[in-house]
GROMACS .gro file of C-alpha atoms in nm:
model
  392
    1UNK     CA    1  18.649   9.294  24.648
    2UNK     CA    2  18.754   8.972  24.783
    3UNK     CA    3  18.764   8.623  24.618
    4UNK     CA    4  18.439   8.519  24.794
    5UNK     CA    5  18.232   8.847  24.721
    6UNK     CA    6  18.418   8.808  24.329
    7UNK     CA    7  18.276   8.494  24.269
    8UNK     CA    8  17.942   8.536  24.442
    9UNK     CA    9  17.918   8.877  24.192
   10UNK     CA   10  18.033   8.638  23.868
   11UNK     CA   11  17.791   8.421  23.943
   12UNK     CA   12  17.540   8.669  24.007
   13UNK     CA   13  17.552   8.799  23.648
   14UNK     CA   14  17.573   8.460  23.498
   15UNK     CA   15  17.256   8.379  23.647
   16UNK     CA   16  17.065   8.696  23.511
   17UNK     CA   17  17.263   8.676  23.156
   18UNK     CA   18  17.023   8.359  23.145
   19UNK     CA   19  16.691   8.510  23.293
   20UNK     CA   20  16.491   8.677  22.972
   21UNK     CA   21  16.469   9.068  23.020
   22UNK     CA   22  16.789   9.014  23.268
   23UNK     CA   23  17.038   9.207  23.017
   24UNK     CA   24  16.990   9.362  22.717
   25UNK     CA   25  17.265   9.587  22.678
   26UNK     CA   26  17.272   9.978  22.773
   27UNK     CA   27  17.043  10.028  23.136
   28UNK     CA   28  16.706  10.200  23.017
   29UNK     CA   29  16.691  10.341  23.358
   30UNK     CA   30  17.035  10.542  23.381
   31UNK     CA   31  16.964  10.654  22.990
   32UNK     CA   32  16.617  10.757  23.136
   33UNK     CA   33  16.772  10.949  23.457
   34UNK     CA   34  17.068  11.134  23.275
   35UNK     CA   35  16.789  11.257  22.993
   36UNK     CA   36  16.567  11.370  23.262
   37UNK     CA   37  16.854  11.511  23.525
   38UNK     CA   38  17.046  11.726  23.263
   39UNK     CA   39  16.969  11.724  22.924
   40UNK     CA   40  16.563  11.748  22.925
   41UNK     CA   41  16.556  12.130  22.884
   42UNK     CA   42  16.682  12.406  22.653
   43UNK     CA   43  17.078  12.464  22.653
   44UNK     CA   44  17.082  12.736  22.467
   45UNK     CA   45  17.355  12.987  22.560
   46UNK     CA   46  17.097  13.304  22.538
   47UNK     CA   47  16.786  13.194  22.627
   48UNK     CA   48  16.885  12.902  22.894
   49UNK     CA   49  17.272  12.976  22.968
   50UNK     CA   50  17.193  12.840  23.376
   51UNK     CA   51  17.092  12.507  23.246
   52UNK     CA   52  17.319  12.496  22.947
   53UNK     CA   53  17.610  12.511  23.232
   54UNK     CA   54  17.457  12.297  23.441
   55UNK     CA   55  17.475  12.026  23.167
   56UNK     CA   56  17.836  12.123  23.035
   57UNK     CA   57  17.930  12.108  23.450
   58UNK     CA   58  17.802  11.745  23.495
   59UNK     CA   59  17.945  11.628  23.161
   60UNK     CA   60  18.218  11.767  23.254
   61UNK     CA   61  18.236  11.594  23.650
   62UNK     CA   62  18.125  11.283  23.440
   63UNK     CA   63  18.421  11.205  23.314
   64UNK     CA   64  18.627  11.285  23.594
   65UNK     CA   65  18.431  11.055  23.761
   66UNK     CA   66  18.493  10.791  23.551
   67UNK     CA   67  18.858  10.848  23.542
   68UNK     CA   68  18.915  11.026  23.214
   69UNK     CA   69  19.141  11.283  23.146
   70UNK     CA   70  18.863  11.590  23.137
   71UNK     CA   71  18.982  11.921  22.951
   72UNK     CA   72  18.780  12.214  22.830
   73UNK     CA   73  18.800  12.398  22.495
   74UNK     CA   74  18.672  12.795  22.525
   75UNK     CA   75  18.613  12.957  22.224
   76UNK     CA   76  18.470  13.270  22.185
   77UNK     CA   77  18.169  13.405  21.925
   78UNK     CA   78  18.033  13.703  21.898
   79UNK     CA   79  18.158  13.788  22.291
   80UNK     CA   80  17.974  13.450  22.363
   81UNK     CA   81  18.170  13.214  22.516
   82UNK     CA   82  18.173  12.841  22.457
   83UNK     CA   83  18.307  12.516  22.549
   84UNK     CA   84  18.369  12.145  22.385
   85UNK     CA   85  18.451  11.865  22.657
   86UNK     CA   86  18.686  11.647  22.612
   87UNK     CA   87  18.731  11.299  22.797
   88UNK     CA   88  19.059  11.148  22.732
   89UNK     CA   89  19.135  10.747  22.797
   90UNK     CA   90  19.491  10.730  22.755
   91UNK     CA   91  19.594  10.340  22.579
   92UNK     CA   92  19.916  10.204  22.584
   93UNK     CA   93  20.019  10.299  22.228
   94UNK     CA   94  19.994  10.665  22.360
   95UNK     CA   95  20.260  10.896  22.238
   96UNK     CA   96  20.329  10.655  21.888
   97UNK     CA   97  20.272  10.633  21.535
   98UNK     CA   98  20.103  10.246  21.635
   99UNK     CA   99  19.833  10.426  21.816
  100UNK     CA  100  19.490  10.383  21.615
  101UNK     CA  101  19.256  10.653  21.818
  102UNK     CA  102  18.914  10.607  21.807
  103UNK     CA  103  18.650  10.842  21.993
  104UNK     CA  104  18.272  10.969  22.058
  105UNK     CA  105  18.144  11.253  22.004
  106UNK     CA  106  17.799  11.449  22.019
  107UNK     CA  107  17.706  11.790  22.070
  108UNK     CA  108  17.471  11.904  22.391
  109UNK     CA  109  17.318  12.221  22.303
  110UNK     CA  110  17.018  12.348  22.166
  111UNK     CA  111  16.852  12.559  21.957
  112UNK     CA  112  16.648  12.853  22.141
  113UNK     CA  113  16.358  12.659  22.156
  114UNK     CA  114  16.287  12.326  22.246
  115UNK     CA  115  16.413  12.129  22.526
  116UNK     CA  116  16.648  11.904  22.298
  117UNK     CA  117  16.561  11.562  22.437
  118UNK     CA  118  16.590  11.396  22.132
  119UNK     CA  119  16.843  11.662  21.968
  120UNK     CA  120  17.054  11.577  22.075
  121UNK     CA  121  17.006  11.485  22.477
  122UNK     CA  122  16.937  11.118  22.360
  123UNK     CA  123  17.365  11.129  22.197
  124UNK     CA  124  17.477  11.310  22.545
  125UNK     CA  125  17.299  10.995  22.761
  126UNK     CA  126  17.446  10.715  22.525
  127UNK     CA  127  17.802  10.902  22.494
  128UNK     CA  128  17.805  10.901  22.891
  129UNK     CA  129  17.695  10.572  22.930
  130UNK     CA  130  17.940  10.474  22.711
  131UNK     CA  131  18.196  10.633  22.834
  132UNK     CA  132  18.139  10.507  23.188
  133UNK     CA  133  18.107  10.126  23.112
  134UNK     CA  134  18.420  10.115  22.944
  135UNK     CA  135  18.635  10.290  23.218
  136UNK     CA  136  18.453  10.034  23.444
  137UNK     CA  137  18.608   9.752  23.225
  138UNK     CA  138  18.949   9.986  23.296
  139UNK     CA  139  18.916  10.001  23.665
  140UNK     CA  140  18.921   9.608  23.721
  141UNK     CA  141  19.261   9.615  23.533
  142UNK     CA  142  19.140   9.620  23.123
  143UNK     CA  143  19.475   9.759  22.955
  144UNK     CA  144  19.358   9.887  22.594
  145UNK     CA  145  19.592   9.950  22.354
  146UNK     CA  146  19.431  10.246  22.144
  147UNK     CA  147  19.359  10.595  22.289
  148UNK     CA  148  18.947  10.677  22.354
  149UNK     CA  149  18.860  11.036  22.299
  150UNK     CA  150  18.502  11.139  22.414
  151UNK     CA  151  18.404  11.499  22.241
  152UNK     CA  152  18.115  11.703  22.367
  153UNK     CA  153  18.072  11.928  22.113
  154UNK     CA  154  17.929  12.303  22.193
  155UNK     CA  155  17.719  12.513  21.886
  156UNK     CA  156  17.664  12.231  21.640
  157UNK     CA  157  17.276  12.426  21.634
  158UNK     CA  158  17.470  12.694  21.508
  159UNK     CA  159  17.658  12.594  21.146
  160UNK     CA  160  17.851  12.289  21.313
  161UNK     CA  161  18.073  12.537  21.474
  162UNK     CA  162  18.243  12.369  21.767
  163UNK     CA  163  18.364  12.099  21.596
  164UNK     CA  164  18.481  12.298  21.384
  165UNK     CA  165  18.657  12.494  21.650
  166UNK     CA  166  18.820  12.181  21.817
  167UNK     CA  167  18.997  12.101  21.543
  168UNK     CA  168  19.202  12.372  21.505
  169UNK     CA  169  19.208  12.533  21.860
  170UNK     CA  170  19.226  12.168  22.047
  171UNK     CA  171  19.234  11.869  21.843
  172UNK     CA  172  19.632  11.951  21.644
  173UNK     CA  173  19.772  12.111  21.897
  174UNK     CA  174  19.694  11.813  22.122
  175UNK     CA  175  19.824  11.577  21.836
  176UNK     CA  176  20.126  11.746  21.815
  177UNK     CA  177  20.183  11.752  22.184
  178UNK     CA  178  20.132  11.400  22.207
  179UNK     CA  179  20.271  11.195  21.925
  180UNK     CA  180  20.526  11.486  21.822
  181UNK     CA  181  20.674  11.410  21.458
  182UNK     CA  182  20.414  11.083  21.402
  183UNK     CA  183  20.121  11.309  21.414
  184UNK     CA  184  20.126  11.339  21.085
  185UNK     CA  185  20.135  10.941  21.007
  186UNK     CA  186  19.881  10.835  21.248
  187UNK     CA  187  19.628  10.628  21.108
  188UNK     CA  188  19.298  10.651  21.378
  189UNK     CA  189  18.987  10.466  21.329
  190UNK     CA  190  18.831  10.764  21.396
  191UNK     CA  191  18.513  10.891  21.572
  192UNK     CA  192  18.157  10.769  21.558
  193UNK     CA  193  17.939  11.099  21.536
  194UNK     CA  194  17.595  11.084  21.730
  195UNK     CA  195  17.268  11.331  21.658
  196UNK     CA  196  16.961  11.248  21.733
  197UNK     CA  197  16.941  10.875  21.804
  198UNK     CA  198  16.615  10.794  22.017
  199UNK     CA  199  16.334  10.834  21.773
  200UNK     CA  200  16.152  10.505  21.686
  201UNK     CA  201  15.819  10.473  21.510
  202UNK     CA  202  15.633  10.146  21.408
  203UNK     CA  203  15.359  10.361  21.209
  204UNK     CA  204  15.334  10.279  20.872
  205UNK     CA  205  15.469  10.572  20.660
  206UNK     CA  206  15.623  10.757  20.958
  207UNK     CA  207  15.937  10.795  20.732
  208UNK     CA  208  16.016  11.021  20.514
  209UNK     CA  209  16.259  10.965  20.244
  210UNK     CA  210  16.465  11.277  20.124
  211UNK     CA  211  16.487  11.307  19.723
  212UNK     CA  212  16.368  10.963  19.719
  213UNK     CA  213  16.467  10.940  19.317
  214UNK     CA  214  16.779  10.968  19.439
  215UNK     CA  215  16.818  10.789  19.727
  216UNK     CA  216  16.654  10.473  19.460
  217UNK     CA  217  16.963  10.487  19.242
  218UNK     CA  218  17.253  10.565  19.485
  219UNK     CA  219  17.137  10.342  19.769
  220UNK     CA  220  16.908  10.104  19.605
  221UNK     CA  221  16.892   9.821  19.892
  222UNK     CA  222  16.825  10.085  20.143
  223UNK     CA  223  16.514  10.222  19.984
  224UNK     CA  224  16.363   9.881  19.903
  225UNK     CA  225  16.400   9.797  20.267
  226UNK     CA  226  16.216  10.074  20.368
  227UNK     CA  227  15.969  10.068  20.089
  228UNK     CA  228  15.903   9.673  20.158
  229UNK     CA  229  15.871   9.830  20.538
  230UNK     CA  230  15.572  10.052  20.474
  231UNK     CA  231  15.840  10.312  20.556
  232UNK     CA  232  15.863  10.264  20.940
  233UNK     CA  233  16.081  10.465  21.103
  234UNK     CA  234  16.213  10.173  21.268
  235UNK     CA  235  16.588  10.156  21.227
  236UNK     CA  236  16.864  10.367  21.287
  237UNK     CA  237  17.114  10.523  21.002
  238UNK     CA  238  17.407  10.433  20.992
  239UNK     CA  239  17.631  10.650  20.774
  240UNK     CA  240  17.993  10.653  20.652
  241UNK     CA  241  18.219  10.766  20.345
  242UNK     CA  242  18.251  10.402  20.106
  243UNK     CA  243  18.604  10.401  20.186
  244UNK     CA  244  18.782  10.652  20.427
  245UNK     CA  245  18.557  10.562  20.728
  246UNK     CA  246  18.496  10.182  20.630
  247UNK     CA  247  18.688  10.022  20.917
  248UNK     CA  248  18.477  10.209  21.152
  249UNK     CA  249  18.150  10.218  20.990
  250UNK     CA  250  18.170   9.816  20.898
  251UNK     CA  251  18.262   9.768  21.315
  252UNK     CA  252  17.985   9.971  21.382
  253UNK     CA  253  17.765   9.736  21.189
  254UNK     CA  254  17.891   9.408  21.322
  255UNK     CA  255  17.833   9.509  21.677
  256UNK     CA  256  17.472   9.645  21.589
  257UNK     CA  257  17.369   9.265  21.410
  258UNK     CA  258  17.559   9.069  21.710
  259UNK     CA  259  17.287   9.224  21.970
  260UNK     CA  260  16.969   9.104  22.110
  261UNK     CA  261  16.649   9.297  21.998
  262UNK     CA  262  16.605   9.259  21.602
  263UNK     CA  263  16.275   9.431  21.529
  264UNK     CA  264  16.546   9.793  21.615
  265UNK     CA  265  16.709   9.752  21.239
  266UNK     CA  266  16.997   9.895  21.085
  267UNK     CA  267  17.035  10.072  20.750
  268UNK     CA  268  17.394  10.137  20.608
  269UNK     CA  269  17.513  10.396  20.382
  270UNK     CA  270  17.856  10.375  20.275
  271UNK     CA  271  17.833  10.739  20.074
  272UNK     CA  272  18.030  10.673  19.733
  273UNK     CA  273  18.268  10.990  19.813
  274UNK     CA  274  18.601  11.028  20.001
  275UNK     CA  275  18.617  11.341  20.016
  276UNK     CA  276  18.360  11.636  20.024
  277UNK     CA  277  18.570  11.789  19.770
  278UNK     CA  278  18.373  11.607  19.549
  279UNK     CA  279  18.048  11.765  19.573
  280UNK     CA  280  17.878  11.913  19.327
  281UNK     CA  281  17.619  12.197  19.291
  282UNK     CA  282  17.382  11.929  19.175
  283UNK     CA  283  17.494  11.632  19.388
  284UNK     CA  284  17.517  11.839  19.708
  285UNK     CA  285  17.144  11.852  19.737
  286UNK     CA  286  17.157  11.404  19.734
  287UNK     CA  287  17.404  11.417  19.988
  288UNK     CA  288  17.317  11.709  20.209
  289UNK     CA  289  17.070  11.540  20.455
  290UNK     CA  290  17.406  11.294  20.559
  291UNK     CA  291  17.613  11.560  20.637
  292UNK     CA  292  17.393  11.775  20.900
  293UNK     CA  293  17.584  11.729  21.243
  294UNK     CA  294  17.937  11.723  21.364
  295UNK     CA  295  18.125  11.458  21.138
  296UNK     CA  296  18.076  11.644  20.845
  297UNK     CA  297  18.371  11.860  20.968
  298UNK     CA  298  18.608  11.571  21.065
  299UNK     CA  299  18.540  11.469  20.713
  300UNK     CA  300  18.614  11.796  20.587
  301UNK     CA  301  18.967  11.778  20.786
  302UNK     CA  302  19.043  11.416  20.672
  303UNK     CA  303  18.931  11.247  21.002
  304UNK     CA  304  18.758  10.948  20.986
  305UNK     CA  305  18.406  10.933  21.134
  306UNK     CA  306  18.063  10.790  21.080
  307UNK     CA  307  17.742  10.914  21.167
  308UNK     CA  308  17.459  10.759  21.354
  309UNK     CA  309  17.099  10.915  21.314
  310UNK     CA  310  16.722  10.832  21.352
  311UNK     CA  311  16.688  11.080  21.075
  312UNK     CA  312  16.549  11.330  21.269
  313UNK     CA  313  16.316  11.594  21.121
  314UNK     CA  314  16.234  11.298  20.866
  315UNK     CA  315  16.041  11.030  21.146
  316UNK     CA  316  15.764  11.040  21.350
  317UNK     CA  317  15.695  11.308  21.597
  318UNK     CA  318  16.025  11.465  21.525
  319UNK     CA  319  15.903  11.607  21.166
  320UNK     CA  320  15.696  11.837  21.383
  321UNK     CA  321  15.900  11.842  21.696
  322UNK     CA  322  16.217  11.875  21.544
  323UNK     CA  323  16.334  12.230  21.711
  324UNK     CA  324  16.033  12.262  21.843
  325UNK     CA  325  15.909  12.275  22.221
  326UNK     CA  326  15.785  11.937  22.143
  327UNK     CA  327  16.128  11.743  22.159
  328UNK     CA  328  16.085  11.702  22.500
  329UNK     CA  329  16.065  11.412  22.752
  330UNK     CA  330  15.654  11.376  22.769
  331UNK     CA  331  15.685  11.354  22.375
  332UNK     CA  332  15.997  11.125  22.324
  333UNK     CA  333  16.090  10.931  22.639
  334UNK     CA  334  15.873  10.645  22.577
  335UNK     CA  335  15.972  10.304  22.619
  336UNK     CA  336  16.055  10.144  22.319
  337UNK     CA  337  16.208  10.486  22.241
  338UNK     CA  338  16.495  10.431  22.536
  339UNK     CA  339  16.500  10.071  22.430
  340UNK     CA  340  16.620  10.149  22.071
  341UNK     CA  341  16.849  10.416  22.223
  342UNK     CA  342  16.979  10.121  22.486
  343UNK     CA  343  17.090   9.922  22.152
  344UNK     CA  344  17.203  10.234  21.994
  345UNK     CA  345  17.433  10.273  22.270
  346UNK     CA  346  17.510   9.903  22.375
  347UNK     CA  347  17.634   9.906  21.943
  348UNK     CA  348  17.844  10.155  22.023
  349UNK     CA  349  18.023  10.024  22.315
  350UNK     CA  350  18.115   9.706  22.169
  351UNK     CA  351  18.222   9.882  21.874
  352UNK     CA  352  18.484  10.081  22.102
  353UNK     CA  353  18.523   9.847  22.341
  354UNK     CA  354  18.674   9.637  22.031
  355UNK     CA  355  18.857   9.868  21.809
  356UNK     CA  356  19.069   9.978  22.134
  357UNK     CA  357  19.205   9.660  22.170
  358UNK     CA  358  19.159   9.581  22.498
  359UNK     CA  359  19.349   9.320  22.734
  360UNK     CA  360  19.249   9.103  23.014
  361UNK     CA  361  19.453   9.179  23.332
  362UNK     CA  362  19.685   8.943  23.393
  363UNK     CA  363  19.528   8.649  23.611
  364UNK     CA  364  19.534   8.691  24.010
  365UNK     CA  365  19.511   8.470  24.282
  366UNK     CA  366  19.145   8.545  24.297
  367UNK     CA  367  19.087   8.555  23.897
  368UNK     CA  368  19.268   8.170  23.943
  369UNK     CA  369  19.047   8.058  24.221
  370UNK     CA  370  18.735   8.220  24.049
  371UNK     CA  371  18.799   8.050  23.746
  372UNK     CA  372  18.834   7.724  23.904
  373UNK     CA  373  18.496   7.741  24.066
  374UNK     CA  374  18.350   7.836  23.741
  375UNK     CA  375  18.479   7.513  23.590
  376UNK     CA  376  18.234   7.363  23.864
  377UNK     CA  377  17.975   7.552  23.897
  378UNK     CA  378  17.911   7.703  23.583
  379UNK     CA  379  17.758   7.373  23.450
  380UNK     CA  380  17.519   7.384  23.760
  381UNK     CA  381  17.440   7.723  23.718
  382UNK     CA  382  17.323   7.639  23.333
  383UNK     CA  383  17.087   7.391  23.431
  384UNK     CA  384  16.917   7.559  23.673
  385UNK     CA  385  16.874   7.887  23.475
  386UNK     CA  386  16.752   7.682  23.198
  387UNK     CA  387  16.519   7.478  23.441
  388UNK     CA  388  16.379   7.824  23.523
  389UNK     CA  389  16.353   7.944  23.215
  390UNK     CA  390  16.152   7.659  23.101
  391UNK     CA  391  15.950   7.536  23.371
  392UNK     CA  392  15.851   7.900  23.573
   0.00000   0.00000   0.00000
């Protein structure tokens, strides 16, 4: 791009940033095209193994695309085989014990029945979207310090199985490869864990509240939110072990209240364990509903990770659709459904965006020259937008 078409494009985006509806985070359209395109029917490896490729394929070409490193991980089950995608973004601490990794992860199959638009096509679209805006950022010269995995995980419908597979059969042997000895003393911020994230529901008393006794006493703030709310299933879940996973699930939350679009809410549960060691027989049954998807695994190893949910089988149309036929795009692609998933997924850029330190390039010829026009026009450019805003 030259230093004409540069500035032209800065200027460009200043002007929407100012127009209301301009930007607001993640593109509803792209979300709404990738759910559609390759994740809006079963990808199940008996009943839909065509489409099931098809989906692992583009995730696959996805990140080669974008410039990742792109690896698979076959495992085999019951003379089925599978596969977990990985997307690596190498940083410049690669290879040392200063090298904080963080990553995304989310499974893409389905159970045998239902088209898995909300579980868990609506954590594919964000991951990818994700994953592609911040190798953008990389490809006009960001330098970021800390290593990005992305994970796709295969047969989470099936007992959480390929994450737990990766660990083992990918995830240490590529540690070991790649930071040797310091493997062992790496402290990463870990992964944020997505399943089922695009279910939003204004009804009064479309939430359901699991063991709600004890969800009062361990999470008291929580449940008088949602009482106060007429339980509306109008926030996402944002979930995380008090201490272990606090750096990351604390980011998380920063990046969620910093963006546009407040009526989407958050609701934070820092679980008051640090290890799953700790569960009981009777306390189990409290904490089993936050430890349904992929994280609960990386927890199990040590790894630090926090899990974002609309609840699932507890809002809305998902406590009927929920691995049903009904989880599909006429049922949950509605439009303040992909907006909520757009702020889902905007939250989770800036969150990794941040916590892999990146750096500006250093400044070019053009970067010079395009800042000194901004110094001139920028000013201009205000006005007007505000002119527009006000008197259209």
């Amino acid at each position: 791009m030259d230093c004409l078409a540069f500035i032209a494009f800065r200027l460009v985006v200043l002007w929407i940033s100012f127009i209301p509806g301009g930007i607001h985070g993640a593109d509803t359209e792209t979300l709404n095209a990738t759910l559609r395109g390759y994740f809006s029917d079963s990808r199940h490896h008996e009943t839909n193994p065509a489409y099931k490729k098809r989906a692992r394929d583009f995730i696959f070409s996805q990140f080669q695309e974008f410039g990742l490193q792109p690896q698979e991980h076959k495992f085999v089950i019951d003379q089925y085989e599978f596969y977990n995608i990985i997307g690596i973004l190498n940083g410049t601490r690669i290879g040392t014990v200063d090298d904080k990794v963080v990553g995304v992860g989310t499974h893409y199959d389905t159970v045998a029945d239902t088209k898995g638009v909300d579980d868990n096509g609506s954590g594919m679209a964000a991951m990818l979207y994700v994953a592609k805006q911040l190798t953008n950022e990389n490809k006009r010269g960001v330098k970021r310090k800390n290593t990005v995995l992305f994970i796709a995980f295969d047969l989470e419908e099936a007992g959480i199985t390929g994450s737990k597979e990766i660990i083992s059969g990918w995830l240490n042997p590529w540690l070991i490869r790649t930071y040797g000895t310091a493997a062992t003393r790496l402290v990463p911020y870990g992964m944020v864990v997505m399943d089922t994230i695009m279910g939003y529901n204004l009804t009064a008393y479309s939430q359901s509240i699991p063991s709600p006794d004890a969800i009062q006493m361990t999470f008291p703030t929580v449940y008088r939110n949602v009482q106060s709310d007429n339980r509306r299933g109008d926030f996402l879940l944002n979930i995380y072990r008090q201490d272990a996973d606090r750096a990351l699930g604390e980011a998380f939350t920063r990046a969620w209240q910093a963006l546009s679009h407040p009526r989407f809410e958050l609701e934070v549960f820092p679980l008051p364990i640090s290890s799953l060691n700790q569960l009981t027989n009777t306390n189990f049954a409290i904490y089993q509903p936050f430890l349904r998807s992929d994280h609960s695994n990386l927890w199990r190893d040590n790894i630090p990770a926090i899990f974002l949910t609309d609840s699932a089988d507890y809002r809305g149309a998902m406590q009927v659709c929920y691995h049903s036929k009904c989880d599909n795009v006429e049922t949950m692609v509605t439009q303040d459904n992909l907006i909520f998933l757009s702020k889902t997924t905007d939250a989770i850029f800036q969150t990794i965006n941040s916590l892999s330190e990146p750096s500006e390039p250093a400044a070019s010829g053009c970067h010079l020259i395009a800042s000194f026009w901004y110094l001139i026009v920028v000013p201009v450019v205000t006005i007007a937008a505000r002119y527009f805003i006000l008197f259209k």
